[in-house]
Amino acid sequence: RIALESEIAALEQKKVSLAEVLSVKRREGAPKLSKCIEEAVRSLEMPRAIFEVDVTPSEKLTNKGGDMLRFLFSANGDSRLSDISKVASGGELSRVMLALKSVMAKITTLPTMIFDEIDTGVSGKIADRMGSMIGEMGENMQIFSITHLPQIASKKGAHYLVYKEFVEGGAKTHIKPLNPQERVMELARMLSGADLTDAAVENAKELLKNNL
């Protein structure tokens, strides 16, 4: 029993030491990560955004160390930063998430990333810039982006249409690779809705011309 208690005490001390090493690395890396994410966020039409990774000691050790990590944010340059979950809108959260993932893509060796409607709450010029950022990430890794925005769907890469077919007993989900003409028509539908117009078709062609 004494031997076991001694071993437990030694392991506890090792756990504390490892947590301290991890805390030092986190505090050293937090400003660098904050700057990288802030720069990426500002490139997404938020020129005054401030982003900060806050590292503070937690009350107890967990399997993630002895720190509490928070993402602090201000969209308008206000120095009074708040927890991002409390102050960011849906569109702002989407942009911060994409910025975070774009930074991760540069410093990790992940082979694939999947974005499931990461463009929620954005449109127009912002959506176009997000699409360009996703495209840049795709030059170094495989990216799957599920989107309803033509500005993103028109970026270079393969375009697949996902749709449901209702059959007896339920529904089936299908995925179909689009050829160039089908891609134009699908983008036109995304632009105009149920009523396909000639203007939407021409707009879709222009989007593809500018992005391929």
XYZ file of N, CA and C in Angstrom, residues 56-163:
324
model
N -6.186 31.637 -18.662
C -6.179 31.864 -17.219
C -6.168 30.521 -16.499
N -5.589 30.481 -15.298
C -5.540 29.216 -14.550
C -6.949 28.754 -14.168
N -7.180 27.468 -14.274
C -8.460 26.895 -13.839
C -8.323 26.388 -12.409
N -9.449 26.086 -11.800
C -9.438 25.683 -10.399
C -8.890 24.273 -10.201
N -8.989 23.445 -11.228
C -8.491 22.082 -11.086
C -7.928 21.579 -12.412
N -7.094 20.569 -12.306
C -6.506 19.972 -13.497
C -7.502 19.040 -14.178
N -7.462 19.039 -15.493
C -8.262 18.099 -16.277
C -7.336 17.440 -17.286
N -7.909 16.586 -18.136
C -7.086 15.945 -19.164
C -6.634 16.940 -20.234
N -7.088 18.212 -20.127
C -6.652 19.252 -21.061
C -5.708 20.255 -20.404
N -5.277 19.947 -19.192
C -4.333 20.812 -18.505
C -4.963 21.598 -17.374
N -4.275 22.669 -16.976
C -4.735 23.450 -15.831
C -5.141 24.866 -16.190
N -5.596 25.046 -17.436
C -5.962 26.382 -17.892
C -7.413 26.434 -18.353
N -7.956 27.652 -18.302
C -9.252 27.922 -18.912
C -8.982 28.844 -20.097
N -9.423 28.440 -21.282
C -9.199 29.201 -22.497
C -10.490 29.868 -22.943
N -10.398 31.147 -23.276
C -11.568 31.873 -23.787
C -11.172 32.655 -25.029
N -12.119 32.759 -25.958
C -11.937 33.605 -27.126
C -12.677 34.908 -26.872
N -11.935 36.012 -26.818
C -12.512 37.320 -26.579
C -12.560 38.097 -27.886
N -13.599 38.915 -28.056
C -13.839 39.490 -29.375
C -14.542 40.838 -29.293
N -14.199 41.691 -30.253
C -14.938 42.925 -30.493
C -14.943 43.158 -31.992
N -16.105 43.366 -32.571
C -16.203 43.549 -34.018
C -15.887 44.970 -34.446
N -15.992 45.933 -33.513
C -15.900 47.341 -33.890
C -14.723 48.080 -33.262
N -13.723 47.349 -32.818
C -12.543 48.003 -32.264
C -12.691 48.440 -30.829
N -13.746 48.033 -30.163
C -13.961 48.374 -28.764
C -12.956 47.594 -27.915
N -12.170 48.308 -27.120
C -11.146 47.643 -26.302
C -11.739 46.798 -25.182
N -13.024 46.980 -24.892
C -13.669 46.169 -23.854
C -14.119 44.845 -24.485
N -13.206 43.893 -24.528
C -13.476 42.619 -25.170
C -14.408 41.765 -24.312
N -15.233 40.980 -24.984
C -16.159 40.085 -24.289
C -16.061 38.699 -24.903
N -16.577 37.727 -24.179
C -16.609 36.353 -24.688
C -17.330 36.337 -26.029
N -16.700 35.722 -27.026
C -17.232 35.781 -28.390
C -18.635 35.193 -28.481
N -18.941 34.205 -27.655
C -20.260 33.581 -27.714
C -21.373 34.518 -27.265
N -21.008 35.598 -26.560
C -22.010 36.512 -26.033
C -22.197 37.766 -26.886
N -21.210 38.102 -27.711
C -21.293 39.387 -28.422
C -21.295 39.261 -29.945
N -20.880 38.133 -30.489
C -20.777 38.011 -31.951
C -22.109 37.570 -32.558
N -22.443 38.165 -33.699
C -23.636 37.748 -34.439
C -23.342 36.449 -35.176
N -24.381 35.883 -35.797
C -24.192 34.641 -36.540
C -23.179 34.786 -37.666
N -23.281 35.894 -38.408
C -22.353 36.129 -39.497
C -20.930 36.352 -39.010
N -20.792 37.053 -37.886
C -19.456 37.276 -37.313
C -18.846 35.973 -36.821
N -19.657 35.133 -36.196
C -19.160 33.830 -35.746
C -18.682 32.983 -36.917
N -19.429 33.024 -38.026
C -19.040 32.264 -39.209
C -17.676 32.705 -39.714
N -17.461 34.021 -39.740
C -16.194 34.538 -40.247
C -15.033 34.223 -39.306
N -15.271 34.335 -38.009
C -14.219 34.001 -37.050
C -13.876 32.515 -37.139
N -14.889 31.674 -37.289
C -14.640 30.240 -37.384
C -13.814 29.909 -38.623
N -14.148 30.549 -39.744
C -13.377 30.307 -40.958
C -11.948 30.813 -40.787
N -11.795 31.977 -40.172
C -10.452 32.511 -39.926
C -9.639 31.555 -39.063
N -10.266 31.030 -38.023
C -9.592 30.080 -37.134
C -9.161 28.834 -37.900
N -10.047 28.318 -38.728
C -9.732 27.112 -39.480
C -8.666 27.371 -40.541
N -8.668 28.582 -41.111
C -7.649 28.890 -42.111
C -6.264 28.942 -41.478
N -6.200 29.457 -40.251
C -4.931 29.475 -39.526
C -4.518 28.044 -39.166
N -5.472 27.249 -38.716
C -5.176 25.849 -38.388
C -4.634 25.098 -39.589
N -5.190 25.394 -40.767
C -4.771 24.694 -41.979
C -3.305 24.969 -42.305
N -2.815 26.145 -41.905
C -1.429 26.519 -42.209
C -0.434 25.889 -41.251
N -0.873 25.550 -40.042
C 0.080 25.080 -39.033
C -0.122 23.609 -38.650
N -1.105 22.964 -39.246
C -1.317 21.541 -38.978
C -1.159 20.759 -40.269
N -1.160 19.453 -40.124
C -1.023 18.586 -41.301
C -2.321 17.836 -41.583
N -3.439 18.442 -41.237
C -4.719 17.804 -41.512
C -4.893 17.608 -43.015
N -5.268 16.392 -43.452
C -5.420 16.164 -44.890
C -6.727 16.719 -45.451
N -7.748 16.863 -44.583
C -9.079 17.247 -45.056
C -9.786 18.119 -44.026
N -10.557 19.099 -44.512
C -11.463 19.855 -43.656
C -12.838 19.883 -44.307
N -13.864 19.820 -43.475
C -15.244 19.861 -43.958
C -15.938 21.076 -43.357
N -16.463 21.930 -44.214
C -17.209 23.109 -43.780
C -18.687 22.875 -44.071
N -19.480 22.778 -43.020
C -20.917 22.562 -43.182
C -21.634 23.898 -42.979
N -21.874 24.594 -44.092
C -22.541 25.898 -44.077
C -21.851 26.877 -43.137
N -20.526 26.962 -43.275
C -19.768 27.910 -42.459
C -20.080 29.343 -42.858
N -20.772 29.513 -43.992
C -21.124 30.842 -44.484
C -22.464 31.341 -43.959
N -23.006 30.695 -42.951
C -24.301 31.104 -42.389
C -24.262 32.561 -41.931
N -25.255 33.342 -42.372
C -25.379 34.718 -41.918
C -24.596 35.722 -42.727
N -23.976 35.285 -43.834
C -23.231 36.237 -44.658
C -23.741 36.181 -46.093
N -23.361 37.174 -46.883
C -23.765 37.211 -48.289
C -22.882 38.208 -49.027
N -23.132 38.359 -50.323
C -22.475 39.378 -51.121
C -20.959 39.329 -51.080
N -20.347 40.499 -50.878
C -18.896 40.641 -50.911
C -18.218 39.787 -49.848
N -18.833 39.693 -48.672
C -18.253 38.897 -47.589
C -18.218 37.426 -47.989
N -19.311 36.935 -48.566
C -19.369 35.545 -49.009
C -18.307 35.270 -50.067
N -18.103 36.234 -50.965
C -17.093 36.070 -52.013
C -15.705 35.965 -51.403
N -15.420 36.801 -50.405
C -14.107 36.759 -49.762
C -13.926 35.455 -48.986
N -14.994 34.975 -48.334
C -14.910 33.701 -47.633
C -14.638 32.567 -48.622
N -15.293 32.629 -49.773
C -15.066 31.621 -50.788
C -13.626 31.606 -51.265
N -13.049 32.804 -51.420
C -11.648 32.897 -51.833
C -10.722 32.307 -50.771
N -11.034 32.556 -49.490
C -10.221 32.011 -48.417
C -10.296 30.489 -48.396
N -11.495 29.960 -48.586
C -11.662 28.502 -48.642
C -10.874 27.933 -49.819
N -10.919 28.637 -50.961
C -10.179 28.197 -52.128
C -8.678 28.183 -51.886
N -8.179 29.179 -51.177
C -6.754 29.240 -50.844
C -6.362 28.060 -49.953
N -7.227 27.705 -49.025
C -6.950 26.554 -48.170
C -6.912 25.273 -48.995
N -7.767 25.212 -50.024
C -7.841 24.024 -50.862
C -6.606 23.786 -51.707
N -5.704 24.764 -51.773
C -4.471 24.573 -52.524
C -3.480 23.682 -51.779
N -3.675 23.534 -50.461
C -2.746 22.747 -49.649
C -3.395 21.553 -48.970
N -4.693 21.423 -49.082
C -5.389 20.299 -48.448
C -6.729 20.097 -49.141
N -7.383 18.992 -48.825
C -8.690 18.714 -49.408
C -9.778 19.415 -48.590
N -10.640 20.144 -49.288
C -11.714 20.883 -48.631
C -13.063 20.440 -49.184
N -13.994 20.127 -48.293
C -15.390 19.910 -48.657
C -16.193 21.058 -48.057
N -16.889 21.800 -48.888
C -17.666 22.932 -48.411
C -19.125 22.765 -48.818
N -19.995 22.630 -47.827
C -21.434 22.526 -48.069
C -22.010 23.937 -47.970
N -22.612 24.408 -49.058
C -23.034 25.803 -49.087
C -24.299 25.984 -49.910
N -25.014 27.070 -49.632
C -26.165 27.488 -50.431
C -25.877 28.819 -51.119
N -24.638 29.287 -51.039
C -24.295 30.580 -51.610
C -23.556 30.413 -52.937
N -24.034 31.045 -53.999
C -23.369 30.921 -55.300
C -21.968 31.512 -55.304
N -21.720 32.526 -54.476
C -20.391 33.129 -54.432
C -19.336 32.120 -53.989
N -19.738 31.158 -53.169
C -18.807 30.136 -52.700
C -18.826 28.924 -53.622
N -20.010 28.526 -54.062
C -20.120 27.353 -54.934
C -19.440 27.562 -56.282
N -19.235 28.809 -56.679
C -18.647 29.098 -57.986
C -17.124 29.080 -57.971
N -16.518 28.943 -56.796
C -15.060 28.950 -56.732
C -14.488 27.700 -57.389
N -13.205 27.765 -57.738
C -12.587 26.663 -58.469
C -12.634 25.375 -57.654
N -12.736 24.263 -58.370
C -12.876 22.958 -57.734
C -14.091 22.238 -58.279
N -14.279 21.010 -57.867
C -15.427 20.219 -58.315
C -16.700 20.683 -57.619
N -17.817 20.588 -58.333
C -19.111 21.011 -57.790
C -20.039 19.795 -57.803
N -20.559 19.454 -56.631
C -21.479 18.334 -56.495
C -22.829 18.840 -55.998
N -23.877 18.276 -56.533
C -25.231 18.607 -56.098
C -25.741 17.501 -55.177
N -26.152 17.887 -53.987
C -26.726 16.932 -53.028
C -28.228 17.169 -52.983
N -29.008 16.122 -53.194
C -30.464 16.287 -53.203
C -31.145 15.033 -52.664
